[in-house]
Amino acid sequence: MGSQDFSDDWRACFAELGPRLLLFARQWLPSVADAEDVVQEAFIRFWRKGGRRASANQGLLFAAVRTAALDHLRHESRRRRREQTALDENILPAVTACEEPWLIPDEGTSESSGELDAALRQLPSEQREVLVLKVWGELTHDEVGAALSIPTNTAASRYRYALGNLKKLLHATCHERGH
Amino acid sequence: MNEDTDDIETQLRRWRPVAVRDDLTRRIALDLEGPHRQRATWWQRLGFRHPMAAVGWGLAAPALIILATLHLDAPGPGTAIAPSVRAAHSSVPPREPTTMQATRITNRRYQTNDEGVVLTREQRPMRQTRYQSEDTIAWQDARTGTQLEVSYPREDVVQIPVTTR
């Protein structure tokens, strides 16, 4: 196995899965840069541990991203606690919420991503992660369950709740706009 | 419920995740293909599947060279070396010293980590940033065109004082 094959494999794999992994990571991390760091770390670790099978077992890759994102969050919260202890509260500027969109419409879709992004952000995290994995990660309920370490039936019911809640949130937004 | 959810599901599938920036792919390439990648073992780099095969060949090669040298240097009685071979042997010019000159020095930063505010020994708050980069130096021999390139990782930690009120 030459190094060229190795290189081609990971590039093809990342071109296919990279945007989905980034979307998945951004659920927890408001900063795009942080989400990219997490995807980088998880993908590299996964690939070195036999990632050639990544395309056949995408659930594991998403699980690796989730673990890295949660680790990053824990690290960040420790850092903030340290900073708060060291400094007066108002010295450092508050981290601004990331306004960059999570999703873009396919060609021919005229809606703006703002409403959908906002509705997604309002979903409970356990519903949102299932929704993202199912719709944009293109995993089955079985794979979603395996990636999140939950039973398949739980994954399926969270998915249904997520769709229902999302519909309500989007409907409410339309009403607010007077549509 | 199903019809309702089918409707929203169809709507959602008309959206796709934002593309990954080229910079992220470059960073991963540097990690997987750059100087930090997991390297093959020494015998794999030499093209052997097993270390003992490499050791075997490693021992056999010098032995063969010694035998060949002895055979060439001590011709048996009656063995004549052709004059042309002898002439060629003696006409090899002495090796000149190399004239390698540095032609390129680059520094490529591939990761920047803001590690937040840290306290120095004097309890002074400093914002600490860690930069990871790859330095490359290339040399070239102007006479023969031989090129040599060395890359190595570098880590810089920069601390900037934070003003407190």
mmCIF file of C-alpha atoms in Angstrom:
data_model
loop_
_atom_site.group_PDB
_atom_site.id
_atom_site.type_symbol
_atom_site.label_atom_id
_atom_site.label_comp_id
_atom_site.label_asym_id
_atom_site.label_seq_id
_atom_site.Cartn_x
_atom_site.Cartn_y
_atom_site.Cartn_z
ATOM 1 C CA MET A 1 0.000 0.000 0.000
ATOM 2 C CA GLY A 2 1.693 3.194 -1.156
ATOM 3 C CA SER A 3 1.384 6.522 0.544
ATOM 4 C CA GLN A 4 -0.362 7.946 -2.516
ATOM 5 C CA ASP A 5 -3.332 5.630 -2.037
ATOM 6 C CA PHE A 6 -3.502 6.595 1.604
ATOM 7 C CA SER A 7 -3.533 10.258 0.730
ATOM 8 C CA ASP A 8 -6.214 9.879 -1.912
ATOM 9 C CA ASP A 9 -8.398 7.877 0.430
ATOM 10 C CA TRP A 10 -8.479 10.397 3.220
ATOM 11 C CA ARG A 11 -9.040 13.293 0.853
ATOM 12 C CA ALA A 12 -11.997 11.582 -0.784
ATOM 13 C CA CYS A 13 -13.378 10.617 2.600
ATOM 14 C CA PHE A 14 -12.968 14.123 4.014
ATOM 15 C CA ALA A 15 -14.403 15.806 0.916
ATOM 16 C CA GLU A 16 -17.507 13.696 1.379
ATOM 17 C CA LEU A 17 -17.875 13.837 5.144
ATOM 18 C CA GLY A 18 -16.095 17.065 6.134
ATOM 19 C CA PRO A 19 -19.076 19.453 5.818
ATOM 20 C CA ARG A 20 -21.340 17.041 7.735
ATOM 21 C CA LEU A 21 -18.782 16.578 10.491
ATOM 22 C CA LEU A 22 -18.354 20.336 10.776
ATOM 23 C CA LEU A 23 -22.106 20.880 11.010
ATOM 24 C CA PHE A 24 -22.301 18.200 13.691
ATOM 25 C CA ALA A 25 -19.477 19.812 15.697
ATOM 26 C CA ARG A 26 -20.956 23.287 15.443
ATOM 27 C CA GLN A 27 -23.959 22.256 17.519
ATOM 28 C CA TRP A 28 -21.803 22.442 20.614
ATOM 29 C CA LEU A 29 -19.192 24.974 19.615
ATOM 30 C CA PRO A 30 -20.293 28.495 18.716
ATOM 31 C CA SER A 31 -16.989 29.388 17.077
ATOM 32 C CA VAL A 32 -16.318 27.977 13.605
ATOM 33 C CA ALA A 33 -12.594 27.905 14.375
ATOM 34 C CA ASP A 34 -13.197 25.733 17.451
ATOM 35 C CA ALA A 35 -15.455 23.422 15.463
ATOM 36 C CA GLU A 36 -12.778 23.109 12.785
ATOM 37 C CA ASP A 37 -10.147 22.289 15.403
ATOM 38 C CA VAL A 38 -12.386 19.573 16.798
ATOM 39 C CA VAL A 39 -13.110 18.081 13.375
ATOM 40 C CA GLN A 40 -9.398 18.145 12.566
ATOM 41 C CA GLU A 41 -8.470 16.415 15.797
ATOM 42 C CA ALA A 42 -11.197 13.784 15.543
ATOM 43 C CA PHE A 43 -10.640 13.038 11.876
ATOM 44 C CA ILE A 44 -6.886 12.659 12.230
ATOM 45 C CA ARG A 45 -7.184 10.446 15.298
ATOM 46 C CA PHE A 46 -9.859 8.370 13.611
ATOM 47 C CA TRP A 47 -7.920 8.021 10.389
ATOM 48 C CA ARG A 48 -4.740 6.929 12.130
ATOM 49 C CA LYS A 49 -6.675 4.270 13.990
ATOM 50 C CA GLY A 50 -7.796 2.592 10.781
ATOM 51 C CA GLY A 51 -9.931 5.237 9.177
ATOM 52 C CA ARG A 52 -9.811 3.532 5.801
ATOM 53 C CA ARG A 53 -13.031 1.923 6.895
ATOM 54 C CA ALA A 54 -14.532 5.332 7.661
ATOM 55 C CA SER A 55 -16.895 5.367 4.730
ATOM 56 C CA ALA A 56 -18.266 1.983 5.790
ATOM 57 C CA ASN A 57 -18.748 3.030 9.396
ATOM 58 C CA GLN A 58 -19.504 6.716 9.469
ATOM 59 C CA GLY A 59 -21.238 6.482 12.823
ATOM 60 C CA LEU A 60 -17.905 5.961 14.569
ATOM 61 C CA LEU A 61 -16.479 9.062 12.938
ATOM 62 C CA PHE A 62 -19.410 11.176 14.109
ATOM 63 C CA ALA A 63 -19.014 9.680 17.571
ATOM 64 C CA ALA A 64 -15.325 10.681 17.530
ATOM 65 C CA VAL A 65 -16.288 14.260 16.621
ATOM 66 C CA ARG A 66 -18.855 14.339 19.417
ATOM 67 C CA THR A 67 -16.322 13.128 21.972
ATOM 68 C CA ALA A 68 -13.742 15.677 20.816
ATOM 69 C CA ALA A 69 -16.340 18.487 20.915
ATOM 70 C CA LEU A 70 -17.430 17.621 24.450
ATOM 71 C CA ASP A 71 -13.788 17.378 25.565
ATOM 72 C CA HIS A 72 -13.169 20.785 24.041
ATOM 73 C CA LEU A 73 -16.174 22.213 25.887
ATOM 74 C CA ARG A 74 -14.937 20.808 29.180
ATOM 75 C CA HIS A 75 -11.504 22.273 28.551
ATOM 76 C CA GLU A 76 -13.011 25.641 27.641
ATOM 77 C CA SER A 77 -15.143 25.754 30.776
ATOM 78 C CA ARG A 78 -12.065 25.015 32.890
ATOM 79 C CA ARG A 79 -10.192 27.778 31.109
ATOM 80 C CA ARG A 80 -12.983 30.265 31.702
ATOM 81 C CA ARG A 81 -13.105 29.377 35.376
ATOM 82 C CA ARG A 82 -9.354 29.979 35.591
ATOM 83 C CA GLU A 83 -9.726 33.317 33.847
ATOM 84 C CA GLN A 84 -12.544 34.370 36.108
ATOM 85 C CA THR A 85 -10.477 33.544 39.132
ATOM 86 C CA ALA A 86 -7.490 35.438 37.806
ATOM 87 C CA LEU A 87 -9.197 38.538 36.570
ATOM 88 C CA ASP A 88 -12.033 40.884 37.300
ATOM 89 C CA GLU A 89 -15.157 39.804 35.542
ATOM 90 C CA ASN A 90 -15.406 42.551 32.941
ATOM 91 C CA ILE A 91 -11.885 42.701 31.617
ATOM 92 C CA LEU A 92 -12.241 40.219 28.824
ATOM 93 C CA PRO A 93 -14.900 40.794 26.179
ATOM 94 C CA ALA A 94 -17.739 38.310 26.178
ATOM 95 C CA VAL A 95 -17.571 35.704 23.452
ATOM 96 C CA THR A 96 -19.958 36.786 20.763
ATOM 97 C CA ALA A 97 -22.365 34.220 19.456
ATOM 98 C CA CYS A 98 -21.414 32.888 16.069
ATOM 99 C CA GLU A 99 -23.668 34.217 13.355
ATOM 100 C CA GLU A 100 -22.212 32.264 10.493
ATOM 101 C CA PRO A 101 -24.825 29.983 8.940
ATOM 102 C CA TRP A 102 -24.868 26.257 9.550
ATOM 103 C CA LEU A 103 -26.675 25.384 6.356
ATOM 104 C CA ILE A 104 -26.998 26.690 2.838
ATOM 105 C CA PRO A 105 -29.900 26.047 0.481
ATOM 106 C CA ASP A 106 -29.605 23.869 -2.577
ATOM 107 C CA GLU A 107 -29.940 25.646 -5.880
ATOM 108 C CA GLY A 108 -33.513 26.699 -6.482
ATOM 109 C CA THR A 109 -34.329 27.234 -2.811
ATOM 110 C CA SER A 110 -35.078 30.877 -2.216
ATOM 111 C CA GLU A 111 -35.447 30.819 1.578
ATOM 112 C CA SER A 112 -32.843 32.297 3.889
ATOM 113 C CA SER A 113 -30.923 30.060 6.235
ATOM 114 C CA GLY A 114 -31.388 32.350 9.228
ATOM 115 C CA GLU A 115 -34.765 31.013 10.306
ATOM 116 C CA LEU A 116 -33.815 27.374 9.948
ATOM 117 C CA ASP A 117 -30.524 27.910 11.761
ATOM 118 C CA ALA A 118 -32.282 29.763 14.553
ATOM 119 C CA ALA A 119 -34.908 27.040 14.884
ATOM 120 C CA LEU A 120 -32.237 24.339 14.952
ATOM 121 C CA ARG A 121 -30.349 26.172 17.678
ATOM 122 C CA GLN A 122 -33.494 26.282 19.801
ATOM 123 C CA LEU A 123 -34.035 22.523 19.701
ATOM 124 C CA PRO A 124 -33.004 20.521 22.771
ATOM 125 C CA SER A 125 -29.474 19.285 22.114
ATOM 126 C CA GLU A 126 -30.360 15.585 22.336
ATOM 127 C CA GLN A 127 -32.995 16.052 19.641
ATOM 128 C CA ARG A 128 -30.830 18.285 17.494
ATOM 129 C CA GLU A 129 -27.895 15.875 17.371
ATOM 130 C CA VAL A 130 -30.176 13.039 16.270
ATOM 131 C CA LEU A 131 -31.753 15.251 13.617
ATOM 132 C CA VAL A 132 -28.397 16.393 12.245
ATOM 133 C CA LEU A 133 -27.035 12.860 12.107
ATOM 134 C CA LYS A 134 -30.156 11.520 10.409
ATOM 135 C CA VAL A 135 -30.836 14.272 7.860
ATOM 136 C CA TRP A 136 -27.399 15.627 6.997
ATOM 137 C CA GLY A 137 -25.185 12.834 8.310
ATOM 138 C CA GLU A 138 -27.363 10.421 6.318
ATOM 139 C CA LEU A 139 -27.169 7.758 9.027
ATOM 140 C CA THR A 140 -29.856 5.196 9.749
ATOM 141 C CA HIS A 141 -31.583 5.098 13.137
ATOM 142 C CA ASP A 142 -29.407 2.102 14.027
ATOM 143 C CA GLU A 143 -26.241 4.033 13.172
ATOM 144 C CA VAL A 144 -27.454 7.126 15.017
ATOM 145 C CA GLY A 145 -28.108 4.983 18.078
ATOM 146 C CA ALA A 146 -24.642 3.446 17.867
ATOM 147 C CA ALA A 147 -22.954 6.833 17.392
ATOM 148 C CA LEU A 148 -24.704 8.348 20.403
ATOM 149 C CA SER A 149 -24.743 5.195 22.544
ATOM 150 C CA ILE A 150 -28.533 5.177 22.800
ATOM 151 C CA PRO A 151 -31.073 2.504 21.799
ATOM 152 C CA THR A 152 -32.395 2.619 18.239
ATOM 153 C CA ASN A 153 -35.950 3.249 19.429
ATOM 154 C CA THR A 154 -34.788 6.236 21.470
ATOM 155 C CA ALA A 155 -32.991 7.619 18.436
ATOM 156 C CA ALA A 156 -36.143 7.179 16.337
ATOM 157 C CA SER A 157 -38.411 8.857 18.889
ATOM 158 C CA ARG A 158 -35.993 11.760 19.431
ATOM 159 C CA TYR A 159 -35.950 12.220 15.675
ATOM 160 C CA ARG A 160 -39.735 12.402 15.509
ATOM 161 C CA TYR A 161 -39.863 14.872 18.404
ATOM 162 C CA ALA A 162 -37.148 16.968 16.762
ATOM 163 C CA LEU A 163 -39.077 17.163 13.489
ATOM 164 C CA GLY A 164 -42.280 18.069 15.315
ATOM 165 C CA ASN A 165 -40.595 20.748 17.414
ATOM 166 C CA LEU A 166 -38.749 22.160 14.448
ATOM 167 C CA LYS A 167 -41.970 22.448 12.513
ATOM 168 C CA LYS A 168 -43.605 24.322 15.392
ATOM 169 C CA LEU A 169 -40.639 26.675 15.705
ATOM 170 C CA LEU A 170 -40.575 27.452 11.988
ATOM 171 C CA HIS A 171 -44.343 27.937 11.989
ATOM 172 C CA ALA A 172 -44.081 30.372 14.900
ATOM 173 C CA THR A 173 -41.358 32.317 13.081
ATOM 174 C CA CYS A 174 -43.575 32.616 10.001
ATOM 175 C CA HIS A 175 -46.436 33.937 12.152
ATOM 176 C CA GLU A 176 -44.164 36.498 13.787
ATOM 177 C CA ARG A 177 -43.187 37.749 10.378
ATOM 178 C CA GLY A 178 -46.896 38.046 9.511
ATOM 179 C CA HIS A 179 -46.971 35.334 6.837
ATOM 180 C CA MET B 1 -47.869 12.881 12.371
ATOM 181 C CA ASN B 2 -46.066 11.013 9.590
ATOM 182 C CA GLU B 3 -47.358 13.262 6.846
ATOM 183 C CA ASP B 4 -46.428 16.289 8.920
ATOM 184 C CA THR B 5 -42.911 15.017 9.521
ATOM 185 C CA ASP B 6 -42.456 13.877 5.922
ATOM 186 C CA ASP B 7 -43.234 17.401 4.859
ATOM 187 C CA ILE B 8 -40.634 19.016 7.136
ATOM 188 C CA GLU B 9 -38.121 16.262 6.337
ATOM 189 C CA THR B 10 -38.393 17.024 2.622
ATOM 190 C CA GLN B 11 -37.957 20.702 3.393
ATOM 191 C CA LEU B 12 -34.825 20.020 5.466
ATOM 192 C CA ARG B 13 -33.222 17.897 2.777
ATOM 193 C CA ARG B 14 -33.212 20.921 0.481
ATOM 194 C CA TRP B 15 -30.467 22.350 2.682
ATOM 195 C CA ARG B 16 -26.917 21.170 2.965
ATOM 196 C CA PRO B 17 -24.093 21.848 5.434
ATOM 197 C CA VAL B 18 -21.769 24.772 4.741
ATOM 198 C CA ALA B 19 -18.644 23.628 2.906
ATOM 199 C CA VAL B 20 -15.396 23.105 4.767
ATOM 200 C CA ARG B 21 -12.796 25.835 4.292
ATOM 201 C CA ASP B 22 -9.704 24.905 2.306
ATOM 202 C CA ASP B 23 -7.576 25.814 5.289
ATOM 203 C CA LEU B 24 -9.001 22.928 7.316
ATOM 204 C CA THR B 25 -8.224 20.424 4.568
ATOM 205 C CA ARG B 26 -4.694 21.861 4.357
ATOM 206 C CA ARG B 27 -4.216 21.465 8.100
ATOM 207 C CA ILE B 28 -5.348 17.853 8.004
ATOM 208 C CA ALA B 29 -3.091 17.196 5.002
ATOM 209 C CA LEU B 30 -0.163 18.609 6.924
ATOM 210 C CA ASP B 31 -0.946 16.349 9.861
ATOM 211 C CA LEU B 32 -1.515 13.199 7.832
ATOM 212 C CA GLU B 33 1.070 13.769 5.132
ATOM 213 C CA GLY B 34 3.473 16.247 6.711
ATOM 214 C CA PRO B 35 6.405 15.721 9.056
ATOM 215 C CA HIS B 36 4.138 14.810 11.997
ATOM 216 C CA ARG B 37 2.428 11.881 10.350
ATOM 217 C CA GLN B 38 2.858 8.434 11.801
ATOM 218 C CA ARG B 39 5.998 7.233 10.207
ATOM 219 C CA ALA B 40 6.612 3.798 8.848
ATOM 220 C CA THR B 41 9.090 1.670 10.728
ATOM 221 C CA TRP B 42 12.670 1.710 9.483
ATOM 222 C CA TRP B 43 12.405 -1.666 7.797
ATOM 223 C CA GLN B 44 9.152 -0.636 6.054
ATOM 224 C CA ARG B 45 10.859 2.495 4.748
ATOM 225 C CA LEU B 46 13.537 0.242 3.289
ATOM 226 C CA GLY B 47 10.872 -1.819 1.546
ATOM 227 C CA PHE B 48 10.939 -4.889 3.831
ATOM 228 C CA ARG B 49 7.900 -6.420 5.450
ATOM 229 C CA HIS B 50 9.799 -7.991 8.328
ATOM 230 C CA PRO B 51 12.700 -6.526 10.345
ATOM 231 C CA MET B 52 14.717 -9.753 10.148
ATOM 232 C CA ALA B 53 14.682 -9.596 6.354
ATOM 233 C CA ALA B 54 16.151 -6.099 6.545
ATOM 234 C CA VAL B 55 18.783 -7.239 9.068
ATOM 235 C CA GLY B 56 19.672 -10.239 6.884
ATOM 236 C CA TRP B 57 20.146 -8.083 3.819
ATOM 237 C CA GLY B 58 21.997 -5.522 5.898
ATOM 238 C CA LEU B 59 24.555 -8.134 6.970
ATOM 239 C CA ALA B 60 24.769 -9.795 3.596
ATOM 240 C CA ALA B 61 25.395 -6.609 1.603
ATOM 241 C CA PRO B 62 28.710 -5.597 3.294
ATOM 242 C CA ALA B 63 29.907 -9.182 3.149
ATOM 243 C CA LEU B 64 29.301 -9.278 -0.587
ATOM 244 C CA ILE B 65 31.054 -5.937 -1.047
ATOM 245 C CA ILE B 66 34.105 -7.136 0.922
ATOM 246 C CA LEU B 67 34.253 -10.333 -1.076
ATOM 247 C CA ALA B 68 33.955 -8.451 -4.347
ATOM 248 C CA THR B 69 36.685 -6.005 -3.319
ATOM 249 C CA LEU B 70 39.041 -8.803 -2.310
ATOM 250 C CA HIS B 71 38.358 -10.531 -5.565
ATOM 251 C CA LEU B 72 39.099 -7.408 -7.621
ATOM 252 C CA ASP B 73 42.147 -6.280 -5.639
ATOM 253 C CA ALA B 74 43.874 -9.628 -5.605
ATOM 254 C CA PRO B 75 43.692 -11.114 -9.055
ATOM 255 C CA GLY B 76 44.786 -14.670 -9.271
ATOM 256 C CA PRO B 77 47.996 -15.675 -11.021
ATOM 257 C CA GLY B 78 47.662 -15.375 -14.714
ATOM 258 C CA THR B 79 44.761 -12.942 -14.513
ATOM 259 C CA ALA B 80 45.516 -9.796 -16.466
ATOM 260 C CA ILE B 81 43.701 -6.550 -15.922
ATOM 261 C CA ALA B 82 43.006 -4.738 -19.156
ATOM 262 C CA PRO B 83 45.096 -1.539 -19.503
ATOM 263 C CA SER B 84 41.969 0.509 -20.231
ATOM 264 C CA VAL B 85 40.405 -0.539 -16.897
ATOM 265 C CA ARG B 86 43.589 0.296 -15.054
ATOM 266 C CA ALA B 87 43.753 3.690 -16.747
ATOM 267 C CA ALA B 88 40.142 4.445 -15.889
ATOM 268 C CA HIS B 89 40.793 3.503 -12.277
ATOM 269 C CA SER B 90 43.715 5.872 -11.957
ATOM 270 C CA SER B 91 42.110 8.762 -13.797
ATOM 271 C CA VAL B 92 39.234 9.300 -11.325
ATOM 272 C CA PRO B 93 39.610 12.916 -10.174
ATOM 273 C CA PRO B 94 39.781 13.623 -6.450
ATOM 274 C CA ARG B 95 36.370 14.475 -5.016
ATOM 275 C CA GLU B 96 35.853 18.214 -4.647
ATOM 276 C CA PRO B 97 34.307 19.677 -1.505
ATOM 277 C CA THR B 98 30.566 20.317 -1.848
ATOM 278 C CA THR B 99 29.391 23.860 -2.370
ATOM 279 C CA MET B 100 25.945 23.609 -0.811
ATOM 280 C CA GLN B 101 24.217 26.935 -0.293
ATOM 281 C CA ALA B 102 20.947 27.677 1.459
ATOM 282 C CA THR B 103 18.387 28.603 -1.193
ATOM 283 C CA ARG B 104 15.124 28.724 0.710
ATOM 284 C CA ILE B 105 13.979 29.139 4.290
ATOM 285 C CA THR B 106 10.242 28.956 4.959
ATOM 286 C CA ASN B 107 8.059 28.969 8.026
ATOM 287 C CA ARG B 108 4.562 27.594 7.646
ATOM 288 C CA ARG B 109 2.215 28.078 10.590
ATOM 289 C CA TYR B 110 -0.465 25.430 10.750
ATOM 290 C CA GLN B 111 -2.031 25.853 14.161
ATOM 291 C CA THR B 112 -2.673 28.716 16.546
ATOM 292 C CA ASN B 113 -4.105 28.021 19.978
ATOM 293 C CA ASP B 114 -5.310 30.820 22.200
ATOM 294 C CA GLU B 115 -4.735 29.347 25.649
ATOM 295 C CA GLY B 116 -6.388 32.202 27.459
ATOM 296 C CA VAL B 117 -5.109 34.184 30.369
ATOM 297 C CA VAL B 118 -2.405 32.630 32.515
ATOM 298 C CA LEU B 119 -0.634 33.940 35.574
ATOM 299 C CA THR B 120 3.121 34.335 35.688
ATOM 300 C CA ARG B 121 5.165 33.549 38.808
ATOM 301 C CA GLU B 122 4.724 37.156 39.807
ATOM 302 C CA GLN B 123 0.934 36.699 39.556
ATOM 303 C CA ARG B 124 0.816 38.914 36.507
ATOM 304 C CA PRO B 125 -1.970 38.045 34.019
ATOM 305 C CA MET B 126 -0.751 37.322 30.498
ATOM 306 C CA ARG B 127 -2.650 36.154 27.448
ATOM 307 C CA GLN B 128 -0.871 33.090 26.134
ATOM 308 C CA THR B 129 -0.923 31.985 22.508
ATOM 309 C CA ARG B 130 0.781 28.865 21.221
ATOM 310 C CA TYR B 131 1.863 28.740 17.584
ATOM 311 C CA GLN B 132 2.820 25.498 15.880
ATOM 312 C CA SER B 133 4.668 25.745 12.625
ATOM 313 C CA GLU B 134 6.937 23.886 10.264
ATOM 314 C CA ASP B 135 10.315 25.324 9.300
ATOM 315 C CA THR B 136 11.951 24.222 6.096
ATOM 316 C CA ILE B 137 15.471 24.927 4.915
ATOM 317 C CA ALA B 138 16.598 23.962 1.422
ATOM 318 C CA TRP B 139 20.180 23.838 0.152
ATOM 319 C CA GLN B 140 21.470 23.416 -3.374
ATOM 320 C CA ASP B 141 24.852 22.580 -4.786
ATOM 321 C CA ALA B 142 25.332 25.077 -7.604
ATOM 322 C CA ARG B 143 27.871 22.830 -9.324
ATOM 323 C CA THR B 144 26.034 19.504 -9.367
ATOM 324 C CA GLY B 145 22.449 20.665 -8.835
ATOM 325 C CA THR B 146 22.093 18.403 -5.775
ATOM 326 C CA GLN B 147 19.306 19.581 -3.507
ATOM 327 C CA LEU B 148 18.787 18.958 0.188
ATOM 328 C CA GLU B 149 15.700 19.936 2.151
ATOM 329 C CA VAL B 150 15.143 19.623 5.895
ATOM 330 C CA SER B 151 11.819 20.269 7.623
ATOM 331 C CA TYR B 152 11.214 20.272 11.315
ATOM 332 C CA PRO B 153 8.357 21.266 13.628
ATOM 333 C CA ARG B 154 8.522 24.368 15.800
ATOM 334 C CA GLU B 155 6.398 25.564 18.675
ATOM 335 C CA ASP B 156 6.349 29.184 19.884
ATOM 336 C CA VAL B 157 4.556 30.368 22.974
ATOM 337 C CA VAL B 158 3.842 34.099 23.095
ATOM 338 C CA GLN B 159 2.666 35.857 26.236
ATOM 339 C CA ILE B 160 1.188 39.348 26.040
ATOM 340 C CA PRO B 161 0.528 41.272 29.265
ATOM 341 C CA VAL B 162 -3.132 41.900 29.992
ATOM 342 C CA THR B 163 -4.059 45.251 31.426
ATOM 343 C CA THR B 164 -6.089 45.045 34.590
ATOM 344 C CA ARG B 165 -8.205 47.832 35.973
#
